[in-house]
Amino acid sequence: LQKWVVMVTAQTPTNIAVIKYWGKRDETLILPINDSISVTLDPDHLCTTTTVSVSPSFEQDRMWLNGKEISLLGGRFQSCLREIRSRARDLEDEKKGIMIKKMDWEKLHFHIASYNNFPTAAGLASSAAGLACFVFALAKLMNLNEDNGQLSAIARRGSGSACRSLYGGFVKWIMGKEENGSDSIAVQLADEKHWDDLVIVIAVVSARQKETSSTTGMQDSCKTSMLIQHRAKEVVPKRIIQMEDAIEKRDFPSFARLACADSNQFHAVCLDTSPPIFYMNDTSHKIISCVEKWNCSEGTPQVAYTFDAGPNAVLIARDRKIAALLLRRLLFHFPPHSNTDLNSYVIGDKSILQ
Ligand code: PMV
């Protein structure tokens, strides 16, 4: 039995869409019905860390998520693995005296250990960070030559939103036109330094797993909602152009209005689905009212809110001063251990409390 092991560890932050992806035109290739735009969070906060290892002594591919073994047999993991293996190249580790030939990768097996430093499947885009990290780490291990755009198309096959986590800053997932999905990739609109005044605060309303997965939710919406087609064809294309412009100019009022309107329309599509999908709860609605009242009283938006497929609020403050005020307001309206189920805050930048 040969004893060597080669390992790679990667870390990938999650991303939060400010113009949402909801609905697929191809379920297998994971091709969306509209473009989307997201902001990638700071890697110090919500992120996945994945270590992939390969050894001739491994008898099968195995994976552990947060210490618990999970099955790799699902179609999504398998299509990512297949795509990566098919692009693998020779790998030479001179120090260890190891040489893995391109064709050897087909026979070798992987052990993959992944950790999320935040609740899994609770609408905090854990699958985005997880699948992006899975693809990135395996691509490094198998010495792929692909750039992040090409890797994003592989990550997309694992979880649509994962393609946007291959880049930092503001990222657009272009829906693409090709039937084979070759042009459905993520591109970076602006890097993490472009608009670093923004502070993201996540109010964890519930860390429980969501009842309707995004996969099932999207399928049901595409089958039964009339609003979803109007959204994809008439609303999102215009919003994408306006959002790109707001990001380029660091125009917070436009950014906030678009992000809030888009989150609300996504949840309206969920309500327009049969049976209706309720991702937000009373606490989520109270947070929206609180932010709307504040923005209205100031005459211009101070904070943007957006909610994914879960009740947790992602709040984007225009700067650190506003973020500190936001936290005070949240703590006042939703004191910890009160009868609301808002149980913790994940703070984008802890220094705002000092
Ligand atoms: O990629 P999925 O299947 O986890 O879907 C993500 C859907 C939303 O988070 C609601 C929106 C988005 O664009 O991330």
PDB file of N, CA, C and O in Angstrom, residues 261-334:
ATOM      1  N   ALA A 261     -36.246  46.444  -3.171  1.00  0.00           N
ATOM      2  CA  ALA A 261     -37.352  46.133  -4.090  1.00  0.00           C
ATOM      3  C   ALA A 261     -37.170  44.720  -4.652  1.00  0.00           C
ATOM      4  O   ALA A 261     -38.141  43.968  -4.795  1.00  0.00           O
ATOM      5  N   ASP A 262     -35.944  44.352  -4.943  1.00  0.00           N
ATOM      6  CA  ASP A 262     -35.739  43.033  -5.547  1.00  0.00           C
ATOM      7  C   ASP A 262     -35.987  41.904  -4.551  1.00  0.00           C
ATOM      8  O   ASP A 262     -36.560  40.875  -4.898  1.00  0.00           O
ATOM      9  N   SER A 263     -35.569  42.126  -3.299  1.00  0.00           N
ATOM     10  CA  SER A 263     -35.833  41.120  -2.273  1.00  0.00           C
ATOM     11  C   SER A 263     -37.347  40.974  -2.110  1.00  0.00           C
ATOM     12  O   SER A 263     -37.888  39.857  -2.085  1.00  0.00           O
ATOM     13  N   ASN A 264     -38.040  42.115  -2.041  1.00  0.00           N
ATOM     14  CA  ASN A 264     -39.499  42.043  -1.864  1.00  0.00           C
ATOM     15  C   ASN A 264     -40.176  41.358  -3.044  1.00  0.00           C
ATOM     16  O   ASN A 264     -41.110  40.581  -2.866  1.00  0.00           O
ATOM     17  N   GLN A 265     -39.676  41.610  -4.256  1.00  0.00           N
ATOM     18  CA  GLN A 265     -40.322  40.949  -5.399  1.00  0.00           C
ATOM     19  C   GLN A 265     -40.052  39.439  -5.412  1.00  0.00           C
ATOM     20  O   GLN A 265     -40.931  38.650  -5.746  1.00  0.00           O
ATOM     21  N   PHE A 266     -38.851  39.065  -5.005  1.00  0.00           N
ATOM     22  CA  PHE A 266     -38.552  37.625  -4.924  1.00  0.00           C
ATOM     23  C   PHE A 266     -39.520  36.943  -3.941  1.00  0.00           C
ATOM     24  O   PHE A 266     -40.104  35.900  -4.238  1.00  0.00           O
ATOM     25  N   HIS A 267     -39.748  37.581  -2.784  1.00  0.00           N
ATOM     26  CA  HIS A 267     -40.663  36.963  -1.809  1.00  0.00           C
ATOM     27  C   HIS A 267     -42.122  37.047  -2.285  1.00  0.00           C
ATOM     28  O   HIS A 267     -42.934  36.191  -1.919  1.00  0.00           O
ATOM     29  N   ALA A 268     -42.412  38.048  -3.132  1.00  0.00           N
ATOM     30  CA  ALA A 268     -43.761  38.116  -3.718  1.00  0.00           C
ATOM     31  C   ALA A 268     -43.952  36.935  -4.682  1.00  0.00           C
ATOM     32  O   ALA A 268     -45.014  36.326  -4.731  1.00  0.00           O
ATOM     33  N   VAL A 269     -42.900  36.583  -5.429  1.00  0.00           N
ATOM     34  CA  VAL A 269     -42.970  35.410  -6.326  1.00  0.00           C
ATOM     35  C   VAL A 269     -43.212  34.159  -5.481  1.00  0.00           C
ATOM     36  O   VAL A 269     -44.017  33.299  -5.841  1.00  0.00           O
ATOM     37  N   CYS A 270     -42.557  34.086  -4.341  1.00  0.00           N
ATOM     38  CA  CYS A 270     -42.747  32.925  -3.454  1.00  0.00           C
ATOM     39  C   CYS A 270     -44.207  32.844  -2.993  1.00  0.00           C
ATOM     40  O   CYS A 270     -44.795  31.763  -2.977  1.00  0.00           O
ATOM     41  N   LEU A 271     -44.789  33.991  -2.678  1.00  0.00           N
ATOM     42  CA  LEU A 271     -46.204  34.001  -2.257  1.00  0.00           C
ATOM     43  C   LEU A 271     -47.132  33.676  -3.418  1.00  0.00           C
ATOM     44  O   LEU A 271     -48.223  33.147  -3.219  1.00  0.00           O
ATOM     45  N   ASP A 272     -46.680  33.997  -4.635  1.00  0.00           N
ATOM     46  CA  ASP A 272     -47.479  33.781  -5.843  1.00  0.00           C
ATOM     47  C   ASP A 272     -47.366  32.324  -6.317  1.00  0.00           C
ATOM     48  O   ASP A 272     -47.924  31.950  -7.344  1.00  0.00           O
ATOM     49  N   THR A 273     -46.595  31.539  -5.585  1.00  0.00           N
ATOM     50  CA  THR A 273     -46.373  30.128  -5.933  1.00  0.00           C
ATOM     51  C   THR A 273     -47.467  29.285  -5.268  1.00  0.00           C
ATOM     52  O   THR A 273     -47.953  29.634  -4.199  1.00  0.00           O
ATOM     53  N   SER A 274     -47.835  28.190  -5.912  1.00  0.00           N
ATOM     54  CA  SER A 274     -48.854  27.335  -5.313  1.00  0.00           C
ATOM     55  C   SER A 274     -48.275  25.937  -5.039  1.00  0.00           C
ATOM     56  O   SER A 274     -47.785  25.310  -5.970  1.00  0.00           O
ATOM     57  N   PRO A 275     -48.284  25.478  -3.763  1.00  0.00           N
ATOM     58  CA  PRO A 275     -48.706  26.208  -2.577  1.00  0.00           C
ATOM     59  C   PRO A 275     -47.708  27.326  -2.246  1.00  0.00           C
ATOM     60  O   PRO A 275     -46.529  27.202  -2.579  1.00  0.00           O
ATOM     61  N   PRO A 276     -48.186  28.419  -1.618  1.00  0.00           N
ATOM     62  CA  PRO A 276     -47.283  29.556  -1.355  1.00  0.00           C
ATOM     63  C   PRO A 276     -46.109  29.186  -0.455  1.00  0.00           C
ATOM     64  O   PRO A 276     -46.233  28.322   0.409  1.00  0.00           O
ATOM     65  N   ILE A 277     -44.986  29.827  -0.723  1.00  0.00           N
ATOM     66  CA  ILE A 277     -43.781  29.551   0.082  1.00  0.00           C
ATOM     67  C   ILE A 277     -43.559  30.756   0.994  1.00  0.00           C
ATOM     68  O   ILE A 277     -43.487  31.898   0.520  1.00  0.00           O
ATOM     69  N   PHE A 278     -43.423  30.492   2.291  1.00  0.00           N
ATOM     70  CA  PHE A 278     -43.182  31.579   3.253  1.00  0.00           C
ATOM     71  C   PHE A 278     -41.759  31.436   3.780  1.00  0.00           C
ATOM     72  O   PHE A 278     -41.520  30.601   4.642  1.00  0.00           O
ATOM     73  N   TYR A 279     -40.843  32.197   3.248  1.00  0.00           N
ATOM     74  CA  TYR A 279     -39.480  32.119   3.787  1.00  0.00           C
ATOM     75  C   TYR A 279     -39.301  33.096   4.946  1.00  0.00           C
ATOM     76  O   TYR A 279     -38.569  32.838   5.872  1.00  0.00           O
ATOM     77  N   MET A 280     -39.972  34.242   4.867  1.00  0.00           N
ATOM     78  CA  MET A 280     -39.816  35.226   5.945  1.00  0.00           C
ATOM     79  C   MET A 280     -40.843  34.943   7.036  1.00  0.00           C
ATOM     80  O   MET A 280     -41.889  34.339   6.769  1.00  0.00           O
ATOM     81  N   ASN A 281     -40.566  35.381   8.252  1.00  0.00           N
ATOM     82  CA  ASN A 281     -41.550  35.232   9.335  1.00  0.00           C
ATOM     83  C   ASN A 281     -41.865  36.617   9.926  1.00  0.00           C
ATOM     84  O   ASN A 281     -41.410  37.644   9.395  1.00  0.00           O
ATOM     85  N   ASP A 282     -42.609  36.639  11.040  1.00  0.00           N
ATOM     86  CA  ASP A 282     -43.023  37.922  11.624  1.00  0.00           C
ATOM     87  C   ASP A 282     -41.825  38.796  11.985  1.00  0.00           C
ATOM     88  O   ASP A 282     -41.860  40.012  11.826  1.00  0.00           O
ATOM     89  N   THR A 283     -40.779  38.162  12.503  1.00  0.00           N
ATOM     90  CA  THR A 283     -39.592  38.945  12.896  1.00  0.00           C
ATOM     91  C   THR A 283     -38.958  39.577  11.649  1.00  0.00           C
ATOM     92  O   THR A 283     -38.568  40.751  11.679  1.00  0.00           O
ATOM     93  N   SER A 284     -38.897  38.810  10.552  1.00  0.00           N
ATOM     94  CA  SER A 284     -38.345  39.361   9.302  1.00  0.00           C
ATOM     95  C   SER A 284     -39.162  40.590   8.899  1.00  0.00           C
ATOM     96  O   SER A 284     -38.601  41.635   8.527  1.00  0.00           O
ATOM     97  N   HIS A 285     -40.501  40.448   8.951  1.00  0.00           N
ATOM     98  CA  HIS A 285     -41.362  41.572   8.550  1.00  0.00           C
ATOM     99  C   HIS A 285     -41.154  42.787   9.460  1.00  0.00           C
ATOM    100  O   HIS A 285     -41.134  43.927   8.992  1.00  0.00           O
ATOM    101  N   LYS A 286     -40.959  42.530  10.759  1.00  0.00           N
ATOM    102  CA  LYS A 286     -40.747  43.655  11.689  1.00  0.00           C
ATOM    103  C   LYS A 286     -39.438  44.370  11.367  1.00  0.00           C
ATOM    104  O   LYS A 286     -39.336  45.587  11.481  1.00  0.00           O
ATOM    105  N   ILE A 287     -38.430  43.588  10.985  1.00  0.00           N
ATOM    106  CA  ILE A 287     -37.130  44.200  10.631  1.00  0.00           C
ATOM    107  C   ILE A 287     -37.312  45.089   9.400  1.00  0.00           C
ATOM    108  O   ILE A 287     -36.808  46.217   9.345  1.00  0.00           O
ATOM    109  N   ILE A 288     -38.073  44.603   8.428  1.00  0.00           N
ATOM    110  CA  ILE A 288     -38.314  45.407   7.215  1.00  0.00           C
ATOM    111  C   ILE A 288     -38.997  46.732   7.608  1.00  0.00           C
ATOM    112  O   ILE A 288     -38.551  47.812   7.199  1.00  0.00           O
ATOM    113  N   SER A 289     -40.032  46.657   8.443  1.00  0.00           N
ATOM    114  CA  SER A 289     -40.750  47.889   8.837  1.00  0.00           C
ATOM    115  C   SER A 289     -39.823  48.858   9.538  1.00  0.00           C
ATOM    116  O   SER A 289     -39.850  50.068   9.288  1.00  0.00           O
ATOM    117  N   CYS A 290     -39.013  48.306  10.417  1.00  0.00           N
ATOM    118  CA  CYS A 290     -38.084  49.128  11.199  1.00  0.00           C
ATOM    119  C   CYS A 290     -37.119  49.876  10.259  1.00  0.00           C
ATOM    120  O   CYS A 290     -36.925  51.088  10.392  1.00  0.00           O
ATOM    121  N   VAL A 291     -36.562  49.167   9.278  1.00  0.00           N
ATOM    122  CA  VAL A 291     -35.614  49.791   8.336  1.00  0.00           C
ATOM    123  C   VAL A 291     -36.348  50.798   7.450  1.00  0.00           C
ATOM    124  O   VAL A 291     -35.868  51.916   7.221  1.00  0.00           O
ATOM    125  N   GLU A 292     -37.528  50.407   6.950  1.00  0.00           N
ATOM    126  CA  GLU A 292     -38.286  51.311   6.068  1.00  0.00           C
ATOM    127  C   GLU A 292     -38.609  52.623   6.794  1.00  0.00           C
ATOM    128  O   GLU A 292     -38.462  53.698   6.232  1.00  0.00           O
ATOM    129  N   LYS A 293     -39.034  52.517   8.068  1.00  0.00           N
ATOM    130  CA  LYS A 293     -39.398  53.734   8.830  1.00  0.00           C
ATOM    131  C   LYS A 293     -38.181  54.629   9.002  1.00  0.00           C
ATOM    132  O   LYS A 293     -38.257  55.845   8.861  1.00  0.00           O
ATOM    133  N   TRP A 294     -37.081  53.998   9.334  1.00  0.00           N
ATOM    134  CA  TRP A 294     -35.836  54.755   9.535  1.00  0.00           C
ATOM    135  C   TRP A 294     -35.427  55.460   8.231  1.00  0.00           C
ATOM    136  O   TRP A 294     -35.180  56.671   8.215  1.00  0.00           O
ATOM    137  N   ASN A 295     -35.392  54.701   7.146  1.00  0.00           N
ATOM    138  CA  ASN A 295     -35.001  55.286   5.851  1.00  0.00           C
ATOM    139  C   ASN A 295     -35.924  56.448   5.483  1.00  0.00           C
ATOM    140  O   ASN A 295     -35.473  57.481   4.988  1.00  0.00           O
ATOM    141  N   CYS A 296     -37.210  56.270   5.758  1.00  0.00           N
ATOM    142  CA  CYS A 296     -38.203  57.279   5.399  1.00  0.00           C
ATOM    143  C   CYS A 296     -37.984  58.547   6.250  1.00  0.00           C
ATOM    144  O   CYS A 296     -37.988  59.659   5.735  1.00  0.00           O
ATOM    145  N   SER A 297     -37.717  58.342   7.549  1.00  0.00           N
ATOM    146  CA  SER A 297     -37.550  59.504   8.425  1.00  0.00           C
ATOM    147  C   SER A 297     -36.284  60.293   8.087  1.00  0.00           C
ATOM    148  O   SER A 297     -36.214  61.492   8.323  1.00  0.00           O
ATOM    149  N   GLU A 298     -35.293  59.638   7.537  1.00  0.00           N
ATOM    150  CA  GLU A 298     -34.052  60.344   7.167  1.00  0.00           C
ATOM    151  C   GLU A 298     -34.178  61.016   5.800  1.00  0.00           C
ATOM    152  O   GLU A 298     -33.305  61.766   5.394  1.00  0.00           O
ATOM    153  N   GLY A 299     -35.204  60.643   5.058  1.00  0.00           N
ATOM    154  CA  GLY A 299     -35.399  61.200   3.720  1.00  0.00           C
ATOM    155  C   GLY A 299     -34.562  60.525   2.645  1.00  0.00           C
ATOM    156  O   GLY A 299     -34.774  60.755   1.459  1.00  0.00           O
ATOM    157  N   THR A 300     -33.621  59.693   3.046  1.00  0.00           N
ATOM    158  CA  THR A 300     -32.788  58.958   2.082  1.00  0.00           C
ATOM    159  C   THR A 300     -32.342  57.646   2.742  1.00  0.00           C
ATOM    160  O   THR A 300     -32.121  57.621   3.961  1.00  0.00           O
ATOM    161  N   PRO A 301     -32.210  56.550   1.962  1.00  0.00           N
ATOM    162  CA  PRO A 301     -31.872  55.269   2.597  1.00  0.00           C
ATOM    163  C   PRO A 301     -30.535  55.274   3.352  1.00  0.00           C
ATOM    164  O   PRO A 301     -29.537  55.802   2.861  1.00  0.00           O
ATOM    165  N   GLN A 302     -30.597  54.711   4.539  1.00  0.00           N
ATOM    166  CA  GLN A 302     -29.388  54.540   5.359  1.00  0.00           C
ATOM    167  C   GLN A 302     -28.948  53.073   5.355  1.00  0.00           C
ATOM    168  O   GLN A 302     -27.778  52.760   5.499  1.00  0.00           O
ATOM    169  N   VAL A 303     -29.953  52.208   5.240  1.00  0.00           N
ATOM    170  CA  VAL A 303     -29.715  50.758   5.330  1.00  0.00           C
ATOM    171  C   VAL A 303     -30.535  50.065   4.250  1.00  0.00           C
ATOM    172  O   VAL A 303     -31.681  50.449   4.004  1.00  0.00           O
ATOM    173  N   ALA A 304     -29.932  49.044   3.608  1.00  0.00           N
ATOM    174  CA  ALA A 304     -30.679  48.210   2.657  1.00  0.00           C
ATOM    175  C   ALA A 304     -30.922  46.863   3.322  1.00  0.00           C
ATOM    176  O   ALA A 304     -30.113  46.436   4.155  1.00  0.00           O
ATOM    177  N   TYR A 305     -32.038  46.213   2.990  1.00  0.00           N
ATOM    178  CA  TYR A 305     -32.252  44.863   3.522  1.00  0.00           C
ATOM    179  C   TYR A 305     -32.460  43.903   2.363  1.00  0.00           C
ATOM    180  O   TYR A 305     -32.920  44.305   1.284  1.00  0.00           O
ATOM    181  N   THR A 306     -32.083  42.667   2.575  1.00  0.00           N
ATOM    182  CA  THR A 306     -32.381  41.631   1.600  1.00  0.00           C
ATOM    183  C   THR A 306     -32.501  40.291   2.325  1.00  0.00           C
ATOM    184  O   THR A 306     -31.791  40.055   3.314  1.00  0.00           O
ATOM    185  N   PHE A 307     -33.438  39.455   1.873  1.00  0.00           N
ATOM    186  CA  PHE A 307     -33.687  38.152   2.511  1.00  0.00           C
ATOM    187  C   PHE A 307     -33.612  37.081   1.442  1.00  0.00           C
ATOM    188  O   PHE A 307     -34.253  37.208   0.401  1.00  0.00           O
ATOM    189  N   ASP A 308     -32.872  36.021   1.696  1.00  0.00           N
ATOM    190  CA  ASP A 308     -32.819  34.894   0.766  1.00  0.00           C
ATOM    191  C   ASP A 308     -33.907  33.879   1.120  1.00  0.00           C
ATOM    192  O   ASP A 308     -34.916  34.246   1.684  1.00  0.00           O
ATOM    193  N   ALA A 309     -33.652  32.613   0.830  1.00  0.00           N
ATOM    194  CA  ALA A 309     -34.673  31.593   1.070  1.00  0.00           C
ATOM    195  C   ALA A 309     -34.700  31.203   2.547  1.00  0.00           C
ATOM    196  O   ALA A 309     -34.457  30.053   2.926  1.00  0.00           O
ATOM    197  N   GLY A 310     -34.974  32.171   3.408  1.00  0.00           N
ATOM    198  CA  GLY A 310     -35.022  31.946   4.846  1.00  0.00           C
ATOM    199  C   GLY A 310     -35.390  33.246   5.531  1.00  0.00           C
ATOM    200  O   GLY A 310     -35.457  34.295   4.872  1.00  0.00           O
ATOM    201  N   PRO A 311     -35.598  33.229   6.848  1.00  0.00           N
ATOM    202  CA  PRO A 311     -36.080  34.437   7.542  1.00  0.00           C
ATOM    203  C   PRO A 311     -34.984  35.424   7.957  1.00  0.00           C
ATOM    204  O   PRO A 311     -35.288  36.513   8.451  1.00  0.00           O
ATOM    205  N   ASN A 312     -33.716  35.050   7.791  1.00  0.00           N
ATOM    206  CA  ASN A 312     -32.624  35.908   8.296  1.00  0.00           C
ATOM    207  C   ASN A 312     -32.447  37.168   7.463  1.00  0.00           C
ATOM    208  O   ASN A 312     -32.500  37.121   6.236  1.00  0.00           O
ATOM    209  N   ALA A 313     -32.203  38.277   8.170  1.00  0.00           N
ATOM    210  CA  ALA A 313     -32.086  39.558   7.471  1.00  0.00           C
ATOM    211  C   ALA A 313     -30.627  39.874   7.181  1.00  0.00           C
ATOM    212  O   ALA A 313     -29.780  39.808   8.070  1.00  0.00           O
ATOM    213  N   VAL A 314     -30.347  40.209   5.944  1.00  0.00           N
ATOM    214  CA  VAL A 314     -29.021  40.724   5.596  1.00  0.00           C
ATOM    215  C   VAL A 314     -29.199  42.223   5.440  1.00  0.00           C
ATOM    216  O   VAL A 314     -29.972  42.691   4.598  1.00  0.00           O
ATOM    217  N   LEU A 315     -28.536  42.966   6.308  1.00  0.00           N
ATOM    218  CA  LEU A 315     -28.711  44.418   6.333  1.00  0.00           C
ATOM    219  C   LEU A 315     -27.407  45.070   5.892  1.00  0.00           C
ATOM    220  O   LEU A 315     -26.330  44.720   6.392  1.00  0.00           O
ATOM    221  N   ILE A 316     -27.510  45.973   4.953  1.00  0.00           N
ATOM    222  CA  ILE A 316     -26.299  46.614   4.420  1.00  0.00           C
ATOM    223  C   ILE A 316     -26.372  48.094   4.785  1.00  0.00           C
ATOM    224  O   ILE A 316     -27.252  48.823   4.307  1.00  0.00           O
ATOM    225  N   ALA A 317     -25.465  48.505   5.685  1.00  0.00           N
ATOM    226  CA  ALA A 317     -25.455  49.897   6.146  1.00  0.00           C
ATOM    227  C   ALA A 317     -24.523  50.723   5.267  1.00  0.00           C
ATOM    228  O   ALA A 317     -23.497  50.211   4.799  1.00  0.00           O
ATOM    229  N   ARG A 318     -24.882  51.987   5.078  1.00  0.00           N
ATOM    230  CA  ARG A 318     -24.085  52.788   4.127  1.00  0.00           C
ATOM    231  C   ARG A 318     -22.664  53.060   4.625  1.00  0.00           C
ATOM    232  O   ARG A 318     -21.756  53.245   3.822  1.00  0.00           O
ATOM    233  N   ASP A 319     -22.490  53.080   5.957  1.00  0.00           N
ATOM    234  CA  ASP A 319     -21.131  53.223   6.493  1.00  0.00           C
ATOM    235  C   ASP A 319     -21.088  52.711   7.939  1.00  0.00           C
ATOM    236  O   ASP A 319     -22.100  52.267   8.477  1.00  0.00           O
ATOM    237  N   ARG A 320     -19.930  52.816   8.561  1.00  0.00           N
ATOM    238  CA  ARG A 320     -19.741  52.255   9.904  1.00  0.00           C
ATOM    239  C   ARG A 320     -20.591  52.959  10.962  1.00  0.00           C
ATOM    240  O   ARG A 320     -21.079  52.335  11.896  1.00  0.00           O
ATOM    241  N   LYS A 321     -20.747  54.280  10.780  1.00  0.00           N
ATOM    242  CA  LYS A 321     -21.542  55.031  11.760  1.00  0.00           C
ATOM    243  C   LYS A 321     -22.984  54.533  11.740  1.00  0.00           C
ATOM    244  O   LYS A 321     -23.597  54.282  12.783  1.00  0.00           O
ATOM    245  N   ILE A 322     -23.524  54.371  10.531  1.00  0.00           N
ATOM    246  CA  ILE A 322     -24.908  53.888  10.392  1.00  0.00           C
ATOM    247  C   ILE A 322     -25.004  52.443  10.900  1.00  0.00           C
ATOM    248  O   ILE A 322     -25.996  52.058  11.530  1.00  0.00           O
ATOM    249  N   ALA A 323     -23.967  51.649  10.663  1.00  0.00           N
ATOM    250  CA  ALA A 323     -23.996  50.249  11.124  1.00  0.00           C
ATOM    251  C   ALA A 323     -24.082  50.193  12.653  1.00  0.00           C
ATOM    252  O   ALA A 323     -24.805  49.372  13.216  1.00  0.00           O
ATOM    253  N   ALA A 324     -23.358  51.100  13.319  1.00  0.00           N
ATOM    254  CA  ALA A 324     -23.399  51.128  14.790  1.00  0.00           C
ATOM    255  C   ALA A 324     -24.800  51.520  15.271  1.00  0.00           C
ATOM    256  O   ALA A 324     -25.348  50.924  16.196  1.00  0.00           O
ATOM    257  N   LEU A 325     -25.408  52.524  14.585  1.00  0.00           N
ATOM    258  CA  LEU A 325     -26.778  52.936  14.938  1.00  0.00           C
ATOM    259  C   LEU A 325     -27.766  51.803  14.664  1.00  0.00           C
ATOM    260  O   LEU A 325     -28.689  51.567  15.430  1.00  0.00           O
ATOM    261  N   LEU A 326     -27.544  51.096  13.577  1.00  0.00           N
ATOM    262  CA  LEU A 326     -28.418  49.976  13.204  1.00  0.00           C
ATOM    263  C   LEU A 326     -28.403  48.903  14.289  1.00  0.00           C
ATOM    264  O   LEU A 326     -29.446  48.409  14.714  1.00  0.00           O
ATOM    265  N   LEU A 327     -27.212  48.587  14.759  1.00  0.00           N
ATOM    266  CA  LEU A 327     -27.112  47.562  15.805  1.00  0.00           C
ATOM    267  C   LEU A 327     -27.845  47.996  17.059  1.00  0.00           C
ATOM    268  O   LEU A 327     -28.543  47.206  17.683  1.00  0.00           O
ATOM    269  N   ARG A 328     -27.703  49.277  17.404  1.00  0.00           N
ATOM    270  CA  ARG A 328     -28.408  49.783  18.596  1.00  0.00           C
ATOM    271  C   ARG A 328     -29.912  49.644  18.417  1.00  0.00           C
ATOM    272  O   ARG A 328     -30.624  49.236  19.319  1.00  0.00           O
ATOM    273  N   ARG A 329     -30.397  50.020  17.217  1.00  0.00           N
ATOM    274  CA  ARG A 329     -31.839  49.907  16.956  1.00  0.00           C
ATOM    275  C   ARG A 329     -32.297  48.456  17.012  1.00  0.00           C
ATOM    276  O   ARG A 329     -33.355  48.159  17.569  1.00  0.00           O
ATOM    277  N   LEU A 330     -31.499  47.569  16.421  1.00  0.00           N
ATOM    278  CA  LEU A 330     -31.886  46.146  16.433  1.00  0.00           C
ATOM    279  C   LEU A 330     -31.954  45.626  17.860  1.00  0.00           C
ATOM    280  O   LEU A 330     -32.891  44.937  18.236  1.00  0.00           O
ATOM    281  N   LEU A 331     -30.940  46.002  18.652  1.00  0.00           N
ATOM    282  CA  LEU A 331     -30.907  45.520  20.038  1.00  0.00           C
ATOM    283  C   LEU A 331     -32.060  46.105  20.858  1.00  0.00           C
ATOM    284  O   LEU A 331     -32.600  45.455  21.741  1.00  0.00           O
ATOM    285  N   PHE A 332     -32.466  47.344  20.511  1.00  0.00           N
ATOM    286  CA  PHE A 332     -33.573  47.969  21.221  1.00  0.00           C
ATOM    287  C   PHE A 332     -34.897  47.275  20.862  1.00  0.00           C
ATOM    288  O   PHE A 332     -35.675  46.895  21.724  1.00  0.00           O
ATOM    289  N   HIS A 333     -35.123  47.095  19.560  1.00  0.00           N
ATOM    290  CA  HIS A 333     -36.397  46.495  19.123  1.00  0.00           C
ATOM    291  C   HIS A 333     -36.450  44.990  19.323  1.00  0.00           C
ATOM    292  O   HIS A 333     -37.516  44.409  19.468  1.00  0.00           O
ATOM    293  N   PHE A 334     -35.304  44.344  19.228  1.00  0.00           N
ATOM    294  CA  PHE A 334     -35.271  42.872  19.350  1.00  0.00           C
ATOM    295  C   PHE A 334     -34.231  42.481  20.388  1.00  0.00           C
ATOM    296  O   PHE A 334     -33.191  41.901  20.042  1.00  0.00           O
TER     297      PHE A 334
END
